[in-house]
mmCIF file of C-alpha atoms in Angstrom:
data_model
loop_
_atom_site.group_PDB
_atom_site.id
_atom_site.type_symbol
_atom_site.label_atom_id
_atom_site.label_comp_id
_atom_site.label_asym_id
_atom_site.label_seq_id
_atom_site.Cartn_x
_atom_site.Cartn_y
_atom_site.Cartn_z
ATOM 1 C CA MET A 39 -9.024 13.584 8.584
ATOM 2 C CA LEU A 40 -9.801 10.732 6.291
ATOM 3 C CA ALA A 41 -12.033 7.997 7.643
ATOM 4 C CA ARG A 42 -14.222 5.197 6.402
ATOM 5 C CA ILE A 43 -17.370 4.066 8.160
ATOM 6 C CA GLU A 44 -19.541 1.025 7.726
ATOM 7 C CA VAL A 45 -23.197 1.315 8.736
ATOM 8 C CA PRO A 46 -25.913 -0.990 7.377
ATOM 9 C CA ARG A 47 -28.277 0.932 5.109
ATOM 10 C CA GLN A 48 -31.247 -1.086 6.241
ATOM 11 C CA ALA A 49 -32.177 -3.056 9.329
ATOM 12 C CA ARG A 50 -35.238 -4.484 11.041
ATOM 13 C CA ARG A 51 -36.449 -2.934 14.284
ATOM 14 C CA GLY A 52 -34.800 -4.709 17.216
ATOM 15 C CA GLU A 53 -31.926 -6.012 15.099
ATOM 16 C CA ILE A 54 -28.397 -5.831 16.508
ATOM 17 C CA ILE A 55 -26.216 -4.129 13.925
ATOM 18 C CA LEU A 56 -22.440 -3.882 13.580
ATOM 19 C CA LEU A 57 -20.874 -0.437 13.116
ATOM 20 C CA ARG A 58 -17.279 0.039 12.079
ATOM 21 C CA ILE A 59 -14.995 3.035 11.641
ATOM 22 C CA ALA A 60 -11.401 3.239 10.415
ATOM 23 C CA ILE A 61 -9.514 6.539 10.672
ATOM 24 C CA GLN A 62 -6.239 7.442 9.004
ATOM 25 C CA HIS A 63 -4.157 8.859 11.852
ATOM 26 C CA PRO A 64 -0.522 8.403 12.985
ATOM 27 C CA MET A 65 -1.560 8.016 16.680
ATOM 28 C CA GLU A 66 1.807 9.446 17.685
ATOM 29 C CA THR A 67 2.640 8.061 21.127
ATOM 30 C CA GLY A 68 4.792 10.935 22.387
ATOM 31 C CA TYR A 69 7.590 8.489 23.192
ATOM 32 C CA ARG A 70 9.321 8.502 19.806
ATOM 33 C CA PRO A 71 12.262 10.738 18.943
ATOM 34 C CA ASP A 72 12.671 12.190 15.454
ATOM 35 C CA ASN A 73 15.855 11.913 13.381
ATOM 36 C CA PHE A 74 17.446 14.712 15.419
ATOM 37 C CA GLY A 75 16.652 13.144 18.784
ATOM 38 C CA ARG A 76 13.842 15.548 19.602
ATOM 39 C CA ARG A 77 10.749 14.029 21.097
ATOM 40 C CA ILE A 78 7.761 13.971 18.728
ATOM 41 C CA ALA A 79 4.764 15.438 20.522
ATOM 42 C CA LYS A 80 2.001 13.044 21.507
ATOM 43 C CA ASN A 81 -0.898 13.244 19.098
ATOM 44 C CA VAL A 82 -3.623 10.627 19.352
ATOM 45 C CA ILE A 83 -7.347 10.660 18.743
ATOM 46 C CA ASN A 84 -8.301 11.033 22.386
ATOM 47 C CA ASN A 85 -12.051 11.023 22.053
ATOM 48 C CA LEU A 86 -14.514 9.477 19.634
ATOM 49 C CA VAL A 87 -18.271 9.608 20.012
ATOM 50 C CA CYS A 88 -21.022 7.966 17.982
ATOM 51 C CA ARG A 89 -24.569 9.281 18.225
ATOM 52 C CA TYR A 90 -27.692 7.593 16.909
ATOM 53 C CA ASN A 91 -30.405 10.164 16.260
ATOM 54 C CA GLY A 92 -28.696 12.447 18.762
ATOM 55 C CA VAL A 93 -28.310 9.833 21.487
ATOM 56 C CA GLU A 94 -24.810 8.775 22.396
ATOM 57 C CA VAL A 95 -24.439 5.025 21.781
ATOM 58 C CA PHE A 96 -20.651 4.669 21.893
ATOM 59 C CA ARG A 97 -17.685 6.597 23.246
ATOM 60 C CA ALA A 98 -13.980 5.737 23.161
ATOM 61 C CA GLU A 99 -11.280 7.563 25.089
ATOM 62 C CA MET A 100 -7.950 6.531 23.655
ATOM 63 C CA GLY A 101 -4.325 6.977 24.675
ATOM 64 C CA SER A 102 -0.876 6.197 23.376
ATOM 65 C CA GLY A 103 -1.425 2.436 23.435
ATOM 66 C CA MET A 104 -3.529 2.472 20.257
ATOM 67 C CA SER A 105 -2.080 1.546 16.887
ATOM 68 C CA ALA A 106 -1.913 4.013 14.030
ATOM 69 C CA ASN A 107 -4.957 4.074 11.741
ATOM 70 C CA PRO A 108 -7.280 2.655 14.391
ATOM 71 C CA LEU A 109 -10.254 0.478 13.510
ATOM 72 C CA LEU A 110 -13.115 0.490 16.004
ATOM 73 C CA GLN A 111 -16.221 -1.650 15.878
ATOM 74 C CA PHE A 112 -19.230 -1.969 18.136
ATOM 75 C CA HIS A 113 -22.868 -2.975 18.083
ATOM 76 C CA ALA A 114 -26.058 -0.987 18.388
ATOM 77 C CA LEU A 115 -29.748 -1.827 18.533
ATOM 78 C CA ALA A 116 -31.690 -0.641 15.499
ATOM 79 C CA GLU A 117 -34.711 1.239 16.849
ATOM 80 C CA ALA A 118 -35.745 3.871 14.340
ATOM 81 C CA SER A 119 -34.752 5.239 10.963
ATOM 82 C CA GLY A 120 -32.287 8.060 11.189
ATOM 83 C CA GLU A 121 -28.630 8.846 11.239
ATOM 84 C CA PHE A 122 -25.417 7.703 12.892
ATOM 85 C CA VAL A 123 -22.946 10.527 13.446
ATOM 86 C CA PHE A 124 -19.324 9.846 14.353
ATOM 87 C CA GLU A 125 -17.234 12.700 15.755
ATOM 88 C CA TRP A 126 -13.696 12.660 17.053
ATOM 89 C CA VAL A 127 -10.857 14.948 18.051
ATOM 90 C CA ASP A 128 -7.099 14.484 18.410
ATOM 91 C CA ASP A 129 -4.535 16.076 20.753
ATOM 92 C CA SER A 130 -3.666 18.741 18.182
ATOM 93 C CA GLY A 131 -7.304 19.829 18.206
ATOM 94 C CA GLU A 132 -8.065 18.561 14.729
ATOM 95 C CA ARG A 133 -11.608 17.294 14.413
ATOM 96 C CA GLY A 134 -13.217 14.821 12.108
ATOM 97 C CA SER A 135 -16.712 13.541 11.478
ATOM 98 C CA GLU A 136 -18.611 11.085 9.330
ATOM 99 C CA ARG A 137 -22.291 10.311 9.074
ATOM 100 C CA ALA A 138 -24.508 7.677 7.529
ATOM 101 C CA ALA A 139 -28.250 7.140 7.324
ATOM 102 C CA ILE A 140 -30.098 3.972 8.223
ATOM 103 C CA THR A 141 -33.632 2.858 7.335
ATOM 104 C CA VAL A 142 -35.296 0.715 9.981
ATOM 105 C CA SER A 143 -38.355 -1.308 9.015
ATOM 106 C CA ALA A 144 -40.862 -2.799 11.406
ATOM 107 C CA MET B 133 22.117 -27.879 -13.023
ATOM 108 C CA PHE B 134 25.240 -26.033 -14.059
ATOM 109 C CA ALA B 135 24.538 -26.679 -17.703
ATOM 110 C CA ALA B 136 21.050 -25.354 -17.267
ATOM 111 C CA THR B 137 22.436 -22.161 -15.786
ATOM 112 C CA LEU B 138 24.803 -21.732 -18.710
ATOM 113 C CA GLY B 139 22.110 -22.538 -21.239
ATOM 114 C CA GLY B 140 19.915 -19.956 -19.550
ATOM 115 C CA GLY B 141 22.455 -17.313 -20.445
ATOM 116 C CA VAL B 142 20.992 -16.977 -23.919
ATOM 117 C CA PHE B 143 17.701 -15.797 -22.489
ATOM 118 C CA ALA B 144 19.203 -14.821 -19.197
ATOM 119 C CA ALA B 145 16.310 -12.747 -18.010
ATOM 120 C CA GLU B 146 13.870 -15.565 -18.724
ATOM 121 C CA ALA B 147 15.715 -18.440 -17.156
ATOM 122 C CA GLN B 148 14.876 -18.073 -13.509
ATOM 123 C CA ARG B 149 11.113 -17.652 -13.533
ATOM 124 C CA LEU B 150 9.684 -19.603 -10.647
ATOM 125 C CA PRO B 151 7.621 -22.617 -11.666
ATOM 126 C CA ALA B 152 4.867 -21.836 -9.155
ATOM 127 C CA PRO B 153 5.412 -18.520 -7.386
ATOM 128 C CA LYS B 154 3.708 -18.086 -4.017
ATOM 129 C CA SER B 155 2.548 -14.665 -2.912
ATOM 130 C CA GLY B 156 3.863 -13.231 0.347
ATOM 131 C CA ILE B 157 0.357 -13.504 1.806
ATOM 132 C CA ALA B 158 0.700 -17.301 1.690
ATOM 133 C CA TYR B 159 3.569 -16.995 4.172
ATOM 134 C CA ALA B 160 1.649 -14.671 6.505
ATOM 135 C CA GLY B 161 -0.267 -15.734 9.603
ATOM 136 C CA ALA B 162 -4.042 -16.172 9.762
ATOM 137 C CA ASP B 163 -4.545 -12.740 11.352
ATOM 138 C CA ILE B 164 -2.700 -10.919 8.562
ATOM 139 C CA ARG B 165 -4.530 -12.920 5.900
ATOM 140 C CA ALA B 166 -7.867 -12.049 7.476
ATOM 141 C CA MET B 167 -6.937 -8.361 7.676
ATOM 142 C CA GLN B 168 -5.995 -8.245 3.987
ATOM 143 C CA ALA B 169 -9.104 -10.150 2.920
ATOM 144 C CA ASP B 170 -11.512 -7.782 4.718
ATOM 145 C CA ASP B 171 -11.733 -4.585 2.683
ATOM 146 C CA PHE B 172 -12.841 -2.615 5.699
ATOM 147 C CA ALA B 173 -10.287 -3.939 8.186
ATOM 148 C CA ASN B 174 -7.480 -3.581 5.632
ATOM 149 C CA PRO B 175 -5.873 -0.240 6.591
ATOM 150 C CA GLY B 176 -4.400 0.096 3.095
ATOM 151 C CA MET B 177 -7.916 0.862 1.877
ATOM 152 C CA LEU B 178 -7.642 4.229 3.635
ATOM 153 C CA TRP B 179 -4.913 5.131 1.143
ATOM 154 C CA VAL B 180 -7.035 3.804 -1.715
ATOM 155 C CA ALA B 181 -9.933 5.962 -0.517
ATOM 156 C CA ARG B 182 -7.642 8.989 -0.407
ATOM 157 C CA GLY B 183 -6.355 8.139 -3.879
ATOM 158 C CA GLU B 184 -9.902 8.107 -5.200
ATOM 159 C CA LYS B 185 -10.434 11.625 -3.873
ATOM 160 C CA LEU B 186 -7.178 12.814 -5.460
ATOM 161 C CA TRP B 187 -8.144 11.141 -8.737
ATOM 162 C CA ASN B 188 -11.174 13.422 -8.883
ATOM 163 C CA THR B 189 -9.378 16.580 -7.703
ATOM 164 C CA ALA B 190 -8.053 19.107 -10.220
ATOM 165 C CA ALA B 191 -4.290 19.702 -10.063
ATOM 166 C CA GLY B 192 -1.721 21.990 -11.661
ATOM 167 C CA ARG B 193 -2.072 24.916 -14.035
ATOM 168 C CA SER B 194 -4.258 22.854 -16.374
ATOM 169 C CA ASN B 195 -6.829 22.656 -13.566
ATOM 170 C CA LYS B 196 -7.674 19.149 -14.751
ATOM 171 C CA SER B 197 -8.150 16.096 -12.567
ATOM 172 C CA CYS B 198 -7.022 12.591 -13.509
ATOM 173 C CA ALA B 199 -10.707 11.802 -14.057
ATOM 174 C CA ALA B 200 -11.049 14.659 -16.571
ATOM 175 C CA CYS B 201 -9.136 12.527 -19.112
ATOM 176 C CA HIS B 202 -9.189 9.000 -17.744
ATOM 177 C CA ARG B 203 -12.815 9.098 -16.494
ATOM 178 C CA ASP B 204 -13.749 6.178 -14.280
ATOM 179 C CA ALA B 205 -10.612 4.472 -13.015
ATOM 180 C CA ALA B 206 -12.538 1.233 -12.440
ATOM 181 C CA SER B 207 -12.568 0.739 -16.212
ATOM 182 C CA SER B 208 -9.730 2.926 -17.540
ATOM 183 C CA MET B 209 -7.120 1.688 -15.019
ATOM 184 C CA LYS B 210 -8.260 -1.921 -14.866
ATOM 185 C CA GLY B 211 -5.293 -4.182 -15.569
ATOM 186 C CA ILE B 212 -2.862 -1.303 -16.086
ATOM 187 C CA ALA B 213 -0.726 -1.930 -12.998
ATOM 188 C CA ALA B 214 -0.311 -5.592 -13.951
ATOM 189 C CA GLY B 215 1.767 -4.486 -16.952
ATOM 190 C CA TYR B 216 4.129 -2.155 -15.063
ATOM 191 C CA PRO B 217 6.979 -1.206 -14.911
ATOM 192 C CA ARG B 218 7.114 -0.508 -18.633
ATOM 193 C CA ILE B 219 8.987 1.683 -21.088
ATOM 194 C CA ASP B 220 7.595 5.184 -21.426
ATOM 195 C CA VAL B 221 7.381 5.681 -25.191
ATOM 196 C CA ALA B 222 8.011 9.439 -25.179
ATOM 197 C CA SER B 223 11.205 9.349 -23.119
ATOM 198 C CA GLY B 224 12.332 5.770 -23.697
ATOM 199 C CA LYS B 225 12.800 5.381 -19.945
ATOM 200 C CA LEU B 226 11.518 2.661 -17.678
ATOM 201 C CA VAL B 227 8.718 3.888 -15.404
ATOM 202 C CA ASN B 228 6.599 2.302 -12.697
ATOM 203 C CA ILE B 229 3.118 3.463 -11.662
ATOM 204 C CA GLU B 230 4.596 6.222 -9.486
ATOM 205 C CA GLY B 231 6.673 7.450 -12.424
ATOM 206 C CA ARG B 232 3.723 7.188 -14.798
ATOM 207 C CA ILE B 233 1.578 9.332 -12.499
ATOM 208 C CA ASN B 234 4.278 11.973 -12.196
ATOM 209 C CA ARG B 235 4.887 12.094 -15.955
ATOM 210 C CA CYS B 236 1.165 12.508 -16.515
ATOM 211 C CA ARG B 237 1.114 15.328 -13.970
ATOM 212 C CA GLU B 238 3.953 17.156 -15.715
ATOM 213 C CA ARG B 239 2.823 16.630 -19.315
ATOM 214 C CA ASN B 240 -0.930 16.749 -19.080
ATOM 215 C CA GLN B 241 -1.789 18.570 -15.870
ATOM 216 C CA SER B 242 1.122 21.065 -15.854
ATOM 217 C CA ALA B 243 1.554 20.119 -12.210
ATOM 218 C CA ASP B 244 4.681 19.584 -10.164
ATOM 219 C CA PRO B 245 5.651 15.944 -9.761
ATOM 220 C CA LEU B 246 4.749 14.456 -6.397
ATOM 221 C CA GLN B 247 7.612 13.525 -4.145
ATOM 222 C CA TYR B 248 8.334 9.807 -4.046
ATOM 223 C CA GLU B 249 6.832 8.185 -0.937
ATOM 224 C CA SER B 250 4.672 11.254 -0.243
ATOM 225 C CA GLU B 251 1.196 10.457 1.059
ATOM 226 C CA GLU B 252 -0.358 11.814 -2.135
ATOM 227 C CA LEU B 253 1.735 9.695 -4.499
ATOM 228 C CA LEU B 254 1.238 6.593 -2.352
ATOM 229 C CA ALA B 255 -2.514 7.158 -2.301
ATOM 230 C CA LEU B 256 -2.778 7.666 -6.071
ATOM 231 C CA THR B 257 -0.510 4.691 -6.777
ATOM 232 C CA ALA B 258 -2.483 2.475 -4.422
ATOM 233 C CA TYR B 259 -5.737 3.615 -6.025
ATOM 234 C CA VAL B 260 -4.513 2.944 -9.574
ATOM 235 C CA ALA B 261 -2.939 -0.407 -8.686
ATOM 236 C CA HIS B 262 -6.043 -1.430 -6.742
ATOM 237 C CA GLN B 263 -8.064 -1.322 -9.980
ATOM 238 C CA SER B 264 -6.027 -4.336 -11.149
ATOM 239 C CA ARG B 265 -6.577 -6.380 -8.024
ATOM 240 C CA GLY B 266 -7.044 -10.049 -8.836
ATOM 241 C CA MET B 267 -5.478 -9.757 -12.278
ATOM 242 C CA PRO B 268 -2.282 -11.697 -13.035
ATOM 243 C CA LEU B 269 0.983 -9.794 -13.410
ATOM 244 C CA ALA B 270 1.725 -9.672 -17.125
ATOM 245 C CA VAL B 271 4.938 -7.774 -17.783
ATOM 246 C CA THR B 272 6.152 -8.570 -21.277
ATOM 247 C CA ALA B 273 9.811 -8.904 -22.223
ATOM 248 C CA ASP B 274 10.864 -7.249 -25.454
ATOM 249 C CA ALA B 275 13.847 -5.613 -27.095
ATOM 250 C CA ALA B 276 13.140 -2.268 -25.435
ATOM 251 C CA ASN B 277 13.027 -3.448 -21.839
ATOM 252 C CA ARG B 278 15.496 -6.322 -22.120
ATOM 253 C CA PRO B 279 18.533 -4.294 -20.925
ATOM 254 C CA HIS B 280 16.550 -3.287 -17.819
ATOM 255 C CA LEU B 281 15.460 -6.870 -17.237
ATOM 256 C CA GLU B 282 19.072 -8.037 -17.536
ATOM 257 C CA ARG B 283 20.261 -5.415 -15.073
ATOM 258 C CA GLY B 284 17.451 -6.256 -12.673
ATOM 259 C CA ARG B 285 18.397 -9.881 -12.827
ATOM 260 C CA GLU B 286 22.038 -9.007 -12.231
ATOM 261 C CA ILE B 287 21.063 -7.036 -9.106
ATOM 262 C CA TYR B 288 18.871 -9.892 -7.901
ATOM 263 C CA TYR B 289 21.801 -12.323 -8.007
ATOM 264 C CA ARG B 290 24.490 -9.873 -6.871
ATOM 265 C CA ARG B 291 25.888 -10.384 -3.388
ATOM 266 C CA GLN B 292 26.163 -7.057 -1.640
ATOM 267 C CA GLY B 293 26.456 -5.236 1.668
ATOM 268 C CA GLN B 294 28.376 -6.167 4.791
ATOM 269 C CA MET B 295 26.267 -9.321 5.065
ATOM 270 C CA ASN B 296 27.331 -10.258 1.539
ATOM 271 C CA LEU B 297 23.880 -11.490 0.583
ATOM 272 C CA ALA B 298 21.969 -11.464 -2.681
ATOM 273 C CA CYS B 299 18.155 -11.356 -2.941
ATOM 274 C CA VAL B 300 18.212 -14.971 -4.120
ATOM 275 C CA ASN B 301 20.004 -16.201 -0.984
ATOM 276 C CA CYS B 302 17.010 -15.456 1.219
ATOM 277 C CA HIS B 303 14.012 -15.258 -1.093
ATOM 278 C CA GLU B 304 14.621 -18.403 -3.132
ATOM 279 C CA GLN B 305 17.160 -20.551 -1.350
ATOM 280 C CA ASN B 306 15.593 -20.005 2.090
ATOM 281 C CA ALA B 307 11.984 -19.057 1.313
ATOM 282 C CA GLY B 308 9.592 -20.497 3.869
ATOM 283 C CA ARG B 309 12.263 -20.727 6.563
ATOM 284 C CA LYS B 310 12.628 -18.462 9.568
ATOM 285 C CA LEU B 311 14.695 -15.307 9.919
ATOM 286 C CA LEU B 312 14.365 -14.638 13.657
ATOM 287 C CA ALA B 313 10.590 -14.499 14.175
ATOM 288 C CA GLU B 314 9.738 -13.838 10.528
ATOM 289 C CA THR B 315 8.983 -16.326 7.795
ATOM 290 C CA ILE B 316 11.000 -15.494 4.710
ATOM 291 C CA SER B 317 8.737 -15.021 1.689
ATOM 292 C CA GLU B 318 9.655 -15.375 -1.960
ATOM 293 C CA GLY B 319 9.977 -11.615 -2.200
ATOM 294 C CA HIS B 320 7.257 -10.767 -4.704
ATOM 295 C CA GLY B 321 6.027 -7.208 -5.159
ATOM 296 C CA ASN B 322 2.465 -8.038 -6.218
ATOM 297 C CA ALA B 323 0.821 -6.519 -3.115
ATOM 298 C CA TYR B 324 2.497 -3.101 -3.227
ATOM 299 C CA PRO B 325 1.857 -0.379 -2.287
ATOM 300 C CA ALA B 326 1.104 -2.389 0.840
ATOM 301 C CA TYR B 327 0.278 -1.649 4.460
ATOM 302 C CA ARG B 328 3.056 -2.924 6.675
ATOM 303 C CA LEU B 329 2.358 -3.239 10.377
ATOM 304 C CA GLU B 330 6.029 -2.468 11.039
ATOM 305 C CA TRP B 331 5.611 0.882 9.277
ATOM 306 C CA GLN B 332 2.107 1.512 10.651
ATOM 307 C CA ALA B 333 1.516 2.935 7.194
ATOM 308 C CA THR B 334 1.235 2.143 3.514
ATOM 309 C CA GLY B 335 4.542 2.161 1.663
ATOM 310 C CA SER B 336 5.840 1.633 -1.848
ATOM 311 C CA LEU B 337 7.731 -1.348 -3.192
ATOM 312 C CA HIS B 338 10.846 0.826 -3.296
ATOM 313 C CA ARG B 339 10.540 1.473 0.427
ATOM 314 C CA ARG B 340 10.324 -2.267 0.992
ATOM 315 C CA LEU B 341 13.315 -2.949 -1.278
ATOM 316 C CA ARG B 342 15.325 -0.283 0.512
ATOM 317 C CA ALA B 343 14.508 -2.021 3.801
ATOM 318 C CA CYS B 344 16.103 -5.192 2.414
ATOM 319 C CA TYR B 345 19.198 -3.228 1.306
ATOM 320 C CA TYR B 346 19.368 -1.849 4.839
ATOM 321 C CA GLY B 347 18.963 -5.351 6.239
ATOM 322 C CA VAL B 348 21.999 -6.678 4.397
ATOM 323 C CA ARG B 349 23.889 -3.475 5.301
ATOM 324 C CA ALA B 350 24.212 -2.302 1.712
ATOM 325 C CA VAL B 351 24.002 1.249 0.382
ATOM 326 C CA MET B 352 20.318 2.006 -0.215
ATOM 327 C CA PRO B 353 19.548 3.280 -3.737
ATOM 328 C CA ALA B 354 17.373 6.396 -3.918
ATOM 329 C CA TYR B 355 13.601 6.152 -4.299
ATOM 330 C CA GLY B 356 12.707 5.863 -7.965
ATOM 331 C CA SER B 357 16.328 5.228 -8.965
ATOM 332 C CA ASP B 358 17.215 3.223 -12.069
ATOM 333 C CA GLU B 359 18.568 0.404 -9.898
ATOM 334 C CA LEU B 360 15.293 -0.061 -8.001
ATOM 335 C CA LEU B 361 13.238 0.294 -11.199
ATOM 336 C CA ASP B 362 15.280 -2.387 -12.961
ATOM 337 C CA LEU B 363 14.913 -4.655 -9.941
ATOM 338 C CA GLU B 364 11.176 -3.931 -9.800
ATOM 339 C CA LEU B 365 10.868 -4.957 -13.452
ATOM 340 C CA TYR B 366 12.771 -8.179 -12.892
ATOM 341 C CA LEU B 367 10.662 -8.980 -9.822
ATOM 342 C CA ALA B 368 7.440 -8.376 -11.758
ATOM 343 C CA ARG B 369 8.611 -10.726 -14.509
ATOM 344 C CA ARG B 370 9.722 -13.275 -11.935
ATOM 345 C CA ALA B 371 6.298 -13.132 -10.253
ATOM 346 C CA ALA B 372 4.403 -13.729 -13.519
ATOM 347 C CA GLY B 373 1.168 -15.548 -12.768
ATOM 348 C CA LEU B 374 0.658 -14.041 -9.319
ATOM 349 C CA THR B 375 -2.255 -11.665 -9.043
ATOM 350 C CA VAL B 376 -2.169 -8.035 -7.962
ATOM 351 C CA GLU B 377 -3.214 -7.730 -4.287
ATOM 352 C CA THR B 378 -2.885 -3.968 -3.778
ATOM 353 C CA PRO B 379 -3.326 -2.887 -1.075
ATOM 354 C CA GLY B 380 -1.717 -5.882 0.587
ATOM 355 C CA VAL B 381 -1.132 -6.258 4.313
ATOM 356 C CA ARG B 382 2.235 -7.449 5.538
ATOM 357 C CA ARG B 383 4.101 -7.663 8.813
#
């Protein structure tokens, strides 16, 4: 699953940083019929987790009300150098992940 | 006015260039403009990112990637999309970026052409066109493409469909006015492939043109058909001076 993430490469300790992720996904609601009138199965990214050096800092549980190709953004407190890891899974069981390193100075 | 129209017949394809064309983004609301301006929030950039991956991926029996010949697209593809559609020298046919990519696949990569409007072709087209972002459309008119330009112009002014409307009726005579909740734009293709919120996806200019055919209840020409290519050429010429915005964001 294709995704883009935006994590600052550098930050000062105690700084509030903005994290963004955009994922290419149809976010199929389960309410739409196809051209033959058959219902298209619901398939949305139902769970997304972001961990900062192993500690969960953000979690989103999504349903059929989300647009396709969702963009999520949130803030975190820069505490130590390390890595942000984003992981998510959709209803079909397909998983995706992205990671980015950050250097935190005193 | 009438005399001017007649006089224009000599250089028919040249006559109706807009004095100061306005991009569709100028007719969009503040939220859409902000989404297009922010390269991260712009969902079309997901297709550009995918196109970059495909650019560097080997394809076909040649096992060569686009990058194997063209190297860095940031320099080799810069400004290319601003000059399309253009005549393919080898075949003498008019091609747009989608057609150019597919011809390159067949001739140089020994790969099957990508289906029009497939995710792969949209991604590659968006990636190639994106390298020209900010550059003014500069399609030249010459003896080779003049018949196409003439036909494109004829289609642009031809009333058609159950609504009996021509492109010009909405996109010039009523540009800036409302059609239900939408503001009618001048109908320029400079942002395509573009992300349309209605589609929840990135789509080609031909998809957008087909939507207009559907809107006036006319028979939709096939993707990549001569009719849509001729119209695309005329639109590019008509939009001369506007800059490439790919990937644009539209309602």
